[in-house]
XYZ file of C-alpha atoms in Angstrom:
569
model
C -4.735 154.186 80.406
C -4.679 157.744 79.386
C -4.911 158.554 75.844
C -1.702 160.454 75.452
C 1.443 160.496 77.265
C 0.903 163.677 78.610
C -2.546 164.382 79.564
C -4.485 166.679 77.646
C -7.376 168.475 79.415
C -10.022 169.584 77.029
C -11.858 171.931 79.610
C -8.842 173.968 80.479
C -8.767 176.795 77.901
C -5.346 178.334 79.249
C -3.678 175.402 79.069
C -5.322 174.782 75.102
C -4.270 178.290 75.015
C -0.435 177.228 76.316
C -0.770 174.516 73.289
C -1.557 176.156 70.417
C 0.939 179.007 71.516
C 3.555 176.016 71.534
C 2.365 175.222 68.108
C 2.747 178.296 66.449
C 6.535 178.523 67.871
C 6.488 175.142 65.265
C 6.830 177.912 62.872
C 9.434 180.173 63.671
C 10.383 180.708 59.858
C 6.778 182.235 59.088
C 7.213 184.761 62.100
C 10.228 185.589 61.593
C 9.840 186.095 57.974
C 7.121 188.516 59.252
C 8.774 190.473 61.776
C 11.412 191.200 59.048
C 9.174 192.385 56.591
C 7.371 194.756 59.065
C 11.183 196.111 60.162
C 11.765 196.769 56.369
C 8.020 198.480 56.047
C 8.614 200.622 59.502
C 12.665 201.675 58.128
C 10.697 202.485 54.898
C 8.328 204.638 56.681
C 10.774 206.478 58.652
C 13.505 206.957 55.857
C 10.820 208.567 53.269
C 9.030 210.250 55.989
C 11.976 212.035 57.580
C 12.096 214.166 54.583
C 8.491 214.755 54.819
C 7.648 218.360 56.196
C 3.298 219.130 56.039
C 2.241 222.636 56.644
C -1.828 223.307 57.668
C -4.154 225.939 57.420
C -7.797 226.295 58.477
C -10.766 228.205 57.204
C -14.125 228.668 58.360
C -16.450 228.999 56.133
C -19.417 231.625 55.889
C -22.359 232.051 53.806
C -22.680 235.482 52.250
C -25.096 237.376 54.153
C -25.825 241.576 54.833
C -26.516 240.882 58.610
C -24.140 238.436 59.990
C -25.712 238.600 63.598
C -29.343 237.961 62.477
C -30.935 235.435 64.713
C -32.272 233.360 61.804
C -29.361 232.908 60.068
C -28.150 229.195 59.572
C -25.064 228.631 57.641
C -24.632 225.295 58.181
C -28.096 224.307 55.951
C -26.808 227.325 53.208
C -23.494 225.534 53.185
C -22.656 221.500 51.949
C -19.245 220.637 53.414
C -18.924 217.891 50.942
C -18.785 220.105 48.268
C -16.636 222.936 49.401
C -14.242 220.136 50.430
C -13.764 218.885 46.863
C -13.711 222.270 45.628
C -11.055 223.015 47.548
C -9.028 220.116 45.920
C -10.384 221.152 42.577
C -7.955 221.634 39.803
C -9.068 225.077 39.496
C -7.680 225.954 42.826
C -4.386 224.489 42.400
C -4.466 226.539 38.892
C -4.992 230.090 41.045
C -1.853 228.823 43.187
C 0.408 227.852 40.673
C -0.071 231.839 38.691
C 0.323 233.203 42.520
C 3.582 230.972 43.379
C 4.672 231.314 39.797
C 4.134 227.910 39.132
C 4.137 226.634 35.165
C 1.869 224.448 33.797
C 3.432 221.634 34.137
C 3.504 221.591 37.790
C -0.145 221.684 38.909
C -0.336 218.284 38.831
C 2.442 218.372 41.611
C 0.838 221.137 43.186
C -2.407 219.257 43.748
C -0.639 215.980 44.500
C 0.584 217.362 47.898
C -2.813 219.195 49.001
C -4.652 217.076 51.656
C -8.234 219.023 52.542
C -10.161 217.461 55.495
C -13.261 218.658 57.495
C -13.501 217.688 61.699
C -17.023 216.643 62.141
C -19.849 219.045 63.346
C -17.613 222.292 62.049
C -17.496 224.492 59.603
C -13.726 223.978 59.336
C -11.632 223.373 56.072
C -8.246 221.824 57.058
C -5.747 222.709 54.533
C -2.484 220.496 54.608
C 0.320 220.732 52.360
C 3.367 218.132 52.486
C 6.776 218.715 50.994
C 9.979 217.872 50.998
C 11.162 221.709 52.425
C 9.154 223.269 54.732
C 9.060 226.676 53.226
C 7.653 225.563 50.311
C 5.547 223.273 52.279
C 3.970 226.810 54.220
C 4.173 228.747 50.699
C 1.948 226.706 49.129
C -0.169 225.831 51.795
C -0.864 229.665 52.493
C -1.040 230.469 48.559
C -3.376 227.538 47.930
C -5.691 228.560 51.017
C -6.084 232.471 49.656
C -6.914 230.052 45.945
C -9.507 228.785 47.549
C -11.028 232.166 48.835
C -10.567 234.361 45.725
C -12.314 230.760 43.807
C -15.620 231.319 45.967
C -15.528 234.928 46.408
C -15.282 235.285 42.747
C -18.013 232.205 42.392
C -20.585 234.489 44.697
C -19.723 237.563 43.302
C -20.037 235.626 39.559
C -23.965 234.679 41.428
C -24.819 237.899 42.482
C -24.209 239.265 39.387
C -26.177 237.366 37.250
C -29.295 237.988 40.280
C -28.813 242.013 39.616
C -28.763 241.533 35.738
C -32.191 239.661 36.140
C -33.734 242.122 38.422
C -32.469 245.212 36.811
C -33.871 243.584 33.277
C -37.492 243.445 35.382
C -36.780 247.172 36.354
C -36.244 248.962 33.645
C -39.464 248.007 31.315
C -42.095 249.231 34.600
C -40.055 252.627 35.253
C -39.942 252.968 31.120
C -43.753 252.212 31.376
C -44.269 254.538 34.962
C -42.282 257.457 33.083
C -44.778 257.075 30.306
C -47.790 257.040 32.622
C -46.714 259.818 34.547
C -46.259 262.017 31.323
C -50.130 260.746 30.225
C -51.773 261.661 33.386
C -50.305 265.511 32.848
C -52.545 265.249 29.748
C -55.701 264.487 31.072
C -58.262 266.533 32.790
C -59.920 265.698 36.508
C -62.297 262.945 36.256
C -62.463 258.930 36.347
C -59.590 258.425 33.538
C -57.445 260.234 35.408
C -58.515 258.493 38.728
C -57.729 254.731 37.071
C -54.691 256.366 36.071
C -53.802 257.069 39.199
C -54.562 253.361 40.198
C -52.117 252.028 37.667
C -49.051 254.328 38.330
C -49.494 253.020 42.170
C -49.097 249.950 41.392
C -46.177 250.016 38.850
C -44.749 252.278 41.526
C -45.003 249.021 44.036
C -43.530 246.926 41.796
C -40.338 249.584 40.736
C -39.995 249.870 44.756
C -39.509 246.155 45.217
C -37.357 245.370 42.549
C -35.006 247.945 43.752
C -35.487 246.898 47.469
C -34.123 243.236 45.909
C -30.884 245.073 44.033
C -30.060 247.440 47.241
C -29.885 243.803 49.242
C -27.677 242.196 46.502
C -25.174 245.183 46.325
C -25.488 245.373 50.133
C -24.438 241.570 50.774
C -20.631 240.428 51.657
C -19.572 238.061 49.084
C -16.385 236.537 51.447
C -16.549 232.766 51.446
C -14.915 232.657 55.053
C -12.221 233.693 57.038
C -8.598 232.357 57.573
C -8.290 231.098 61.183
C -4.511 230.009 61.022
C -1.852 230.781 58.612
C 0.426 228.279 57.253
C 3.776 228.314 59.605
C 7.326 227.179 58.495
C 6.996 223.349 60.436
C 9.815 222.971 62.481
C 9.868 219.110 62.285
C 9.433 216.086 59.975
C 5.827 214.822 59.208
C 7.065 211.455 59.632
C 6.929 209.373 62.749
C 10.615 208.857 62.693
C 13.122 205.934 62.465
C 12.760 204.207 65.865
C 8.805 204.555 65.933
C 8.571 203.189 62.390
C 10.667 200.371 63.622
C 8.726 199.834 67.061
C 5.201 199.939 64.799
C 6.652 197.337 61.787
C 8.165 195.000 64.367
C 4.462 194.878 65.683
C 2.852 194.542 62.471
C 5.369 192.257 61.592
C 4.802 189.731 64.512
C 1.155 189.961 64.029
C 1.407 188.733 60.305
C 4.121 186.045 61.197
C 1.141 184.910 63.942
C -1.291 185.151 61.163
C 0.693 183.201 58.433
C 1.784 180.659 61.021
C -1.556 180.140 62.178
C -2.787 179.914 58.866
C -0.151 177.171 58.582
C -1.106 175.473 61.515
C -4.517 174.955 60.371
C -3.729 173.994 56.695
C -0.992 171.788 57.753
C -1.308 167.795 57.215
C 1.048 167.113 59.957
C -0.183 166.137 63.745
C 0.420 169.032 65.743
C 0.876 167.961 68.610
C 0.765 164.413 71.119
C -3.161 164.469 71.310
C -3.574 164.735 66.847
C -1.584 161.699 66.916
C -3.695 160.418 69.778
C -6.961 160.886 68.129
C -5.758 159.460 64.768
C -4.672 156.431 65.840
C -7.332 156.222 68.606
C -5.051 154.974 71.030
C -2.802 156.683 73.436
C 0.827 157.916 72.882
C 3.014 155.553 74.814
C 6.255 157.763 74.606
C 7.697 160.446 72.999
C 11.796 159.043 72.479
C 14.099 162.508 72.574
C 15.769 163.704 69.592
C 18.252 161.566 68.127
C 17.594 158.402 70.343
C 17.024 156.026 67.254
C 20.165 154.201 68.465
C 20.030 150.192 68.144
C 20.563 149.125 71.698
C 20.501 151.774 74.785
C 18.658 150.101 77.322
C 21.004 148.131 79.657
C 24.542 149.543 77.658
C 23.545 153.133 79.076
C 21.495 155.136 81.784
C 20.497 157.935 78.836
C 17.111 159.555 79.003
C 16.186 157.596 75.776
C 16.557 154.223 77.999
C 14.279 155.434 80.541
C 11.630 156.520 78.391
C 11.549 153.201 76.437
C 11.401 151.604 79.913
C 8.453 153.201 80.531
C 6.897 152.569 77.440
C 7.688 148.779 77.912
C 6.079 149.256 81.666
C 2.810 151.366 80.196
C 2.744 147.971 77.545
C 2.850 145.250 80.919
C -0.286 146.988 82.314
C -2.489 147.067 79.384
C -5.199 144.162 79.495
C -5.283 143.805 75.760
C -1.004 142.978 75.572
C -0.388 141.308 79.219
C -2.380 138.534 78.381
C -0.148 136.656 75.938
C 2.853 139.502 75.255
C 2.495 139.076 71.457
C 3.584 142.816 70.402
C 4.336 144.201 66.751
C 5.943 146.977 66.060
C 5.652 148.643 62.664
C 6.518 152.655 61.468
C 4.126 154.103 58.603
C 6.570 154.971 55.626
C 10.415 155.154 54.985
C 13.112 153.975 57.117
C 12.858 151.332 59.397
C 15.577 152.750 61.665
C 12.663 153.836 64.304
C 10.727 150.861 64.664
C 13.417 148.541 64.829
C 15.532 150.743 67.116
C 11.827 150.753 69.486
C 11.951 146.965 68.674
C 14.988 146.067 70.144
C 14.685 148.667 73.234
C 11.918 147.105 74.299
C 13.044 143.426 73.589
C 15.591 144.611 76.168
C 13.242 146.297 78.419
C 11.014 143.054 78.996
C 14.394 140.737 79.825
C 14.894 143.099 82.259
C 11.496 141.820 83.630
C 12.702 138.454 83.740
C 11.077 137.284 80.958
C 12.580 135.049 77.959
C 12.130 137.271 75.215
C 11.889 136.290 71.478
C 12.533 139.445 68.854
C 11.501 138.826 65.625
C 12.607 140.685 62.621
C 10.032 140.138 59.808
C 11.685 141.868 57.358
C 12.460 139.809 54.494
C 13.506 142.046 52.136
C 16.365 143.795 53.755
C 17.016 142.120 56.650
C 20.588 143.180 58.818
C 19.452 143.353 62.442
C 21.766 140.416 63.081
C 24.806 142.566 61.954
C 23.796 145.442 63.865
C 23.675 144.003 67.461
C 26.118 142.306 69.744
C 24.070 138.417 68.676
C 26.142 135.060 68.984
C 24.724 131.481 68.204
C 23.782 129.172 71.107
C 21.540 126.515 72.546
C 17.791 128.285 72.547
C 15.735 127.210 74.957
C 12.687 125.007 74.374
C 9.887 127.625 73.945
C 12.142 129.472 71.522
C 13.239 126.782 68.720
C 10.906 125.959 65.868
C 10.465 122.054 63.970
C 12.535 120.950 61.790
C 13.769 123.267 58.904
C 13.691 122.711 55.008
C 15.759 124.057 53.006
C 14.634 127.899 51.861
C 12.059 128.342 54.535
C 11.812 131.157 57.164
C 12.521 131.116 60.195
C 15.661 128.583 59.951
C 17.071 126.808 62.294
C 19.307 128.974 63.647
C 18.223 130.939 66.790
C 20.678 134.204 68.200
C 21.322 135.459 71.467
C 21.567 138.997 71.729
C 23.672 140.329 74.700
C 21.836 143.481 75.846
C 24.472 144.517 78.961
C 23.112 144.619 82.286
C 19.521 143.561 80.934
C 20.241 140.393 80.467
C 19.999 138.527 76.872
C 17.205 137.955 74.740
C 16.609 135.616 71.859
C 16.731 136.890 68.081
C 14.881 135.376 64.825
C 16.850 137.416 62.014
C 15.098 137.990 58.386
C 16.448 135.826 55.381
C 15.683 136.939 51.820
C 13.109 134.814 50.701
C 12.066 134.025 47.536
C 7.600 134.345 48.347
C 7.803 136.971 51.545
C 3.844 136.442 51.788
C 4.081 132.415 51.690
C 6.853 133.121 54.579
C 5.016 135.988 57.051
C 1.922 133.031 56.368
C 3.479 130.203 56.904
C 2.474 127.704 59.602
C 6.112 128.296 61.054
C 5.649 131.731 61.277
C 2.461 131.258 63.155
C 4.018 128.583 65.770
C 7.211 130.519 66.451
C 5.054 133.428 67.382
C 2.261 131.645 69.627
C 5.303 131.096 71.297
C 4.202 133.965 73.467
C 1.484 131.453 75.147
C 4.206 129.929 77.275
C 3.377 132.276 80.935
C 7.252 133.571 80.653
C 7.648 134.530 77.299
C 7.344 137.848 75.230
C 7.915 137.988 71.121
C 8.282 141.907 69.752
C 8.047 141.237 66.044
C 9.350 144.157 64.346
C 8.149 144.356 60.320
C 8.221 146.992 57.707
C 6.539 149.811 57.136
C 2.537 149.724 56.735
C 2.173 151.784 53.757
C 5.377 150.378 51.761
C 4.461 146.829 52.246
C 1.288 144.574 52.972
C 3.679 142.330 55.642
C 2.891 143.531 58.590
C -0.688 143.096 57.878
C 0.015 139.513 57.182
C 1.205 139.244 60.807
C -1.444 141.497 62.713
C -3.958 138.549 63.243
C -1.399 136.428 64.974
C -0.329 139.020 67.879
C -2.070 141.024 70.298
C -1.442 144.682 69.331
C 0.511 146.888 66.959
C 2.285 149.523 68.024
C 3.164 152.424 65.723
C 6.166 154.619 65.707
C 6.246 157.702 63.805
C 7.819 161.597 63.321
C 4.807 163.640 63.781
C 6.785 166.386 61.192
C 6.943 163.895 58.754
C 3.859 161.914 59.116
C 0.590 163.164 58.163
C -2.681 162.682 60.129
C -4.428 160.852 57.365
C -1.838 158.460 56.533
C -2.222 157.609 60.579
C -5.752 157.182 60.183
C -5.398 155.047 57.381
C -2.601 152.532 58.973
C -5.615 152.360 61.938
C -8.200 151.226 59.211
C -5.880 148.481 58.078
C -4.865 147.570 60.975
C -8.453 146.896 62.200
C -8.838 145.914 59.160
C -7.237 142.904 59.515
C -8.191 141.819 62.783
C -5.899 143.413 64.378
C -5.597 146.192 67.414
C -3.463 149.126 68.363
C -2.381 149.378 71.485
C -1.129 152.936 70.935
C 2.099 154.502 69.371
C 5.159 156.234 70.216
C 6.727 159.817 68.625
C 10.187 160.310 67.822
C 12.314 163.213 66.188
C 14.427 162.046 63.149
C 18.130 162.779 63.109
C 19.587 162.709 59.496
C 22.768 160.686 59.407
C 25.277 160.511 56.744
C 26.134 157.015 55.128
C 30.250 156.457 55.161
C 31.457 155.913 51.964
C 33.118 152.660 51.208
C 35.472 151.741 48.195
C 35.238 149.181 45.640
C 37.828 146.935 47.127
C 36.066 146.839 50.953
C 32.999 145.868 49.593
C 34.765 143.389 47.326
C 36.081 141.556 50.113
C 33.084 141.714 52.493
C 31.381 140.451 49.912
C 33.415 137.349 49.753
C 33.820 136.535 53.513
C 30.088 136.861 53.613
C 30.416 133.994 50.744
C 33.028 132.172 52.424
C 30.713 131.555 55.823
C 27.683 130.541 53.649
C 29.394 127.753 52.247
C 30.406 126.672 55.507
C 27.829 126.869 57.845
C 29.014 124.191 60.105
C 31.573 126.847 60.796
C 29.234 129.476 61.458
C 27.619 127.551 64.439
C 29.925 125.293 65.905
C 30.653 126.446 69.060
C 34.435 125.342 69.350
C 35.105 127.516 66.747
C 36.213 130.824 67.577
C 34.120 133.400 66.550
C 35.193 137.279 66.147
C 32.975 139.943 68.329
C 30.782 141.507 66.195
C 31.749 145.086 65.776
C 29.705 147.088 67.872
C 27.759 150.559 66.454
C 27.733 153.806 68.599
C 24.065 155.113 68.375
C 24.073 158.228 65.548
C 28.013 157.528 64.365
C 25.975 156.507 60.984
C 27.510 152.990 60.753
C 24.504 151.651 61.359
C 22.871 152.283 58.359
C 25.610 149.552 56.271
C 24.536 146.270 57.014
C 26.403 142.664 55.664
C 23.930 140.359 54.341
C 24.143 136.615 54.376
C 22.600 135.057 50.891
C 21.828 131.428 50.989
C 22.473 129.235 47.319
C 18.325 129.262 46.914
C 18.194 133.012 46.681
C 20.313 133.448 44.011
């Protein structure tokens, strides 16, 4: 047998792809949740940004040289980008701007806040943008904090080169002091060697007086502009912003790509099975079936041709073929927490299923705490054949003596042993009874589907799981969680037992009828009246009323009359 109900291929990575697609979709709420917070970002965007207006400039930059178009001149390695890039944001610029736009104070802060200075790569290139809410003052300011800029380093050189002559004119004026002093010395004194090392010294403070002047005549002769403006600041004739149905396009794609995100995120923290093959591998057995939404109905198979009675038909089928169950046909069917609805609803289908077969089916209902599958189905008391009918019956055991027919349409009948509260459920599921009624099964024509509660609510089914063949669980994979599969598994093996596989269904919540006070007053009593007169209840001259008959999902199901014997009270 495969191990799930629809193959899974582990080497084909489109159709894993396919899956986990599918699973996200599990999630809707998470995309859409982010789809609709990317459409509020993008309408944010394009509302603030259509009053949004930025205005540019560009400089380029120039160290300050006398010879522009000497060979050797490298501006790039006299210049650091970095630098002039934060000076330009400087709060010293945005000072200069705010006394040339008129600007108080308290609005250089402002002033500053809309300046955006960037530098292209491998350039000399300042990039001056301003952004406003009008574009006038958006190319005003741009222009006015630009020429701030320029007057801030011209006046920073010029600030340089002054303090340069200072120093060099301080060196210059103690030698020509001394070479005027010299010169009026060597008037003085006659030909001879004194005057010749006279001589000797005025040359040289005339060498030095000639280079320190050289120096100031290439200071005074340098041009001290920091660069030149390449474009001017223009009124902009459109927004900034990327406008209303682009900021929409762009959040509706951010927006599905963190609804992806957080569903995925979900997907992989979530305790659920995701899909046929989690349940698969948790149970380590295959999915049998997957029953449609809202196909927990009692009986369907042989009252209608509906795709539920098909697919429990198939299930049943899948069941005949496996070597572990078509031995001896003992099955037990058991759900993991809650409601028994499922498991008895996949019970009963496949009670029906197997007459269909032929066989003489036996279904069991093992719950003994709320039993009411007898009230629920079409039953009526009659002979049972031989391999159906336990010994004789003391008073306050389970099973009794009285064995049910249960008409199941065009599939025939099958056999019913309905729960009794019990006083000591365990001494009942253990009983030697119990185990006879369900070797049953040996007989080459017979089938018992023992239906009990819930694994994790009560220990009963586990009473019963060394005295059948396999266990088959049904569960809702959105309300199940993987581990609680895995540990139903472990007890299950547990206690010498097997699973032959399990079967997924979809919950569909149904709403319980309200009855008054006086209804249940007097079903109460009839249900009295027939326990202290059972001859009544099984004599088969006396006429018996048709047990009302449930429509799958009308929520009548969920009320069930229950018989109490005098020992249980």
């Amino acid at each position: 047998m495969s191990d799930t109900h629809v193959p899974i291929r582990g080497e084909d990575e489109p159709e894993q792809l396919r899956e986990q697609f599918r699973q996200l979709l599990r999630y809707r709420w998470l995309i859409s949740g982010g789809v609709g917070v990317g459409l509020l970002a993008g309408a944010w965007l394009g509302i603030t940004g259509a009053d949004s207006y930025a205005a540019t400039t560009d400089i380029v930059l120039r160290a300050p040289t006398s010879d522009p178009f000497a060979p050797t001149l490298s501006s790039d390695k006299a210049i650091n980008m970095g630098s002039e890039r934060q000076t330009a944001l400087s709060r010293k610029v945005a000072e200069g701007a705010a006394k040339r736009l008129g600007i108080g104070a308290d609005g250089v802060d402002r002033l500053q806040h809309g300046l955006q200075v960037t530098n292209p790569p491998q350039t000399l290139v300042l990039h001056f943008t301003y952004t406003a809410s009008d574009p006038k003052q958006a190319a005003r300011r741009a222009n006015a904090l630009t020429q701030s800029y320029i007057d801030l380093r011209k006046e920073q050189w010029e600030a340089v080169r002054g303090s340069m002559l200072k120093s060099l004119q301080d060196q210059l004026n103690p030698v020509a002091k001394q070479n005027d002093e010299l010169a009026r010395q060597i008037k003085a004194l006659p030909n001879g060697s004194a005057a010749d090392s006279a001589y000797a010294v005025q040359a040289n403070l005339l060498n030095r007086i000639t280079d320190l002047r050289g120096k100031i005549t290439s200071l005074k002769a340098l041009d001290m502009t920091p660069g030149n403006v390449i474009r001017n600041a223009t009124v902009p004739p459109s927004s900034d912003g990327p406008g209303l149905p682009l900021s929409l396009g762009l959040g509706g794609l951010v927006g599905v790509g963190l609804g992806l995100l957080g569903a995925w995120v979900r997907l992989v923290f979530d305790p659920a099975p995701r899909s046929a093959g989690d349940v698969a591998r948790a149970v380590r057995g295959p999915v049998l079936g997957a029953l449609p939404r809202g196909s927990a109905g009692t009986l369907v198979v042989g009252h209608t041709d509906s795709r539920a009675a098909e697919e429990y038909r198939s299930i049943a089928f899948r069941l005949a073929y496996d070597e572990r169950f078509a031995d001896r046909r003992r099955l037990l069917v058991v759900a993991p927490r809650g409601s028994m609805e499922s498991s008895v609803a996949v019970a009963v289908n496949l009670a029906a299923s197997f007459a269909e077969t032929g066989k003489n089916v036996l279904l069991v209902e093992a719950d003994l705490r709320t039993p009411s599958l007898s009230e629920r189905l079409d039953v009526s008391a009659a002979f049972r054949p031989h391999w159906s009918r336990t010994g004789e019956h003391a008073e306050g055991e389970w099973p009794g003596r009285g064995q049910l027919v249960v008409d199941a349409g065009e599939s025939g009948a099958f056999g019913l042993v309905a729960g009794e509260r019990v006083r000591n459920v365990p001494r009942a599921l253990t009983s030697a009874r119990t185990t006879r009624l369900i070797a049953e099964a040996d007989d080459p024509d017979a089938t018992v589907v023992v239906v009990a509660p819930p694994v994790l609510a009560y220990a009963d089914a586990l009473a019963l799981v060394d005295r059948v063949d396999g266990v088959l669980i049904v569960c809702d994979p959105r309300t199940v969680h993987r581990a609680d599969l895995v540990r139903i598994r472990e007890l299950i093996v547990g206690a010498g037992g097997t699973v032959l596989g399990a079967v997924t269904h979809t919950e569909v919540t149904h709403t319980e009828p309200k009855r008054s006070a006086a209804e249940t007053s007097a079903r109460r009593g009839n249900g009295r009246r027939a326990e202290q007169n059972p001859a009544a209840r099984t004599a088969p001259s006396s006429p018996r009323p048709e047990p009302e008959r449930h429509l799958d999902g009308d929520g009548s199901d969920t009320v069930a009359l229950r018989t109490l014997r005098s020992g249980d009270r």
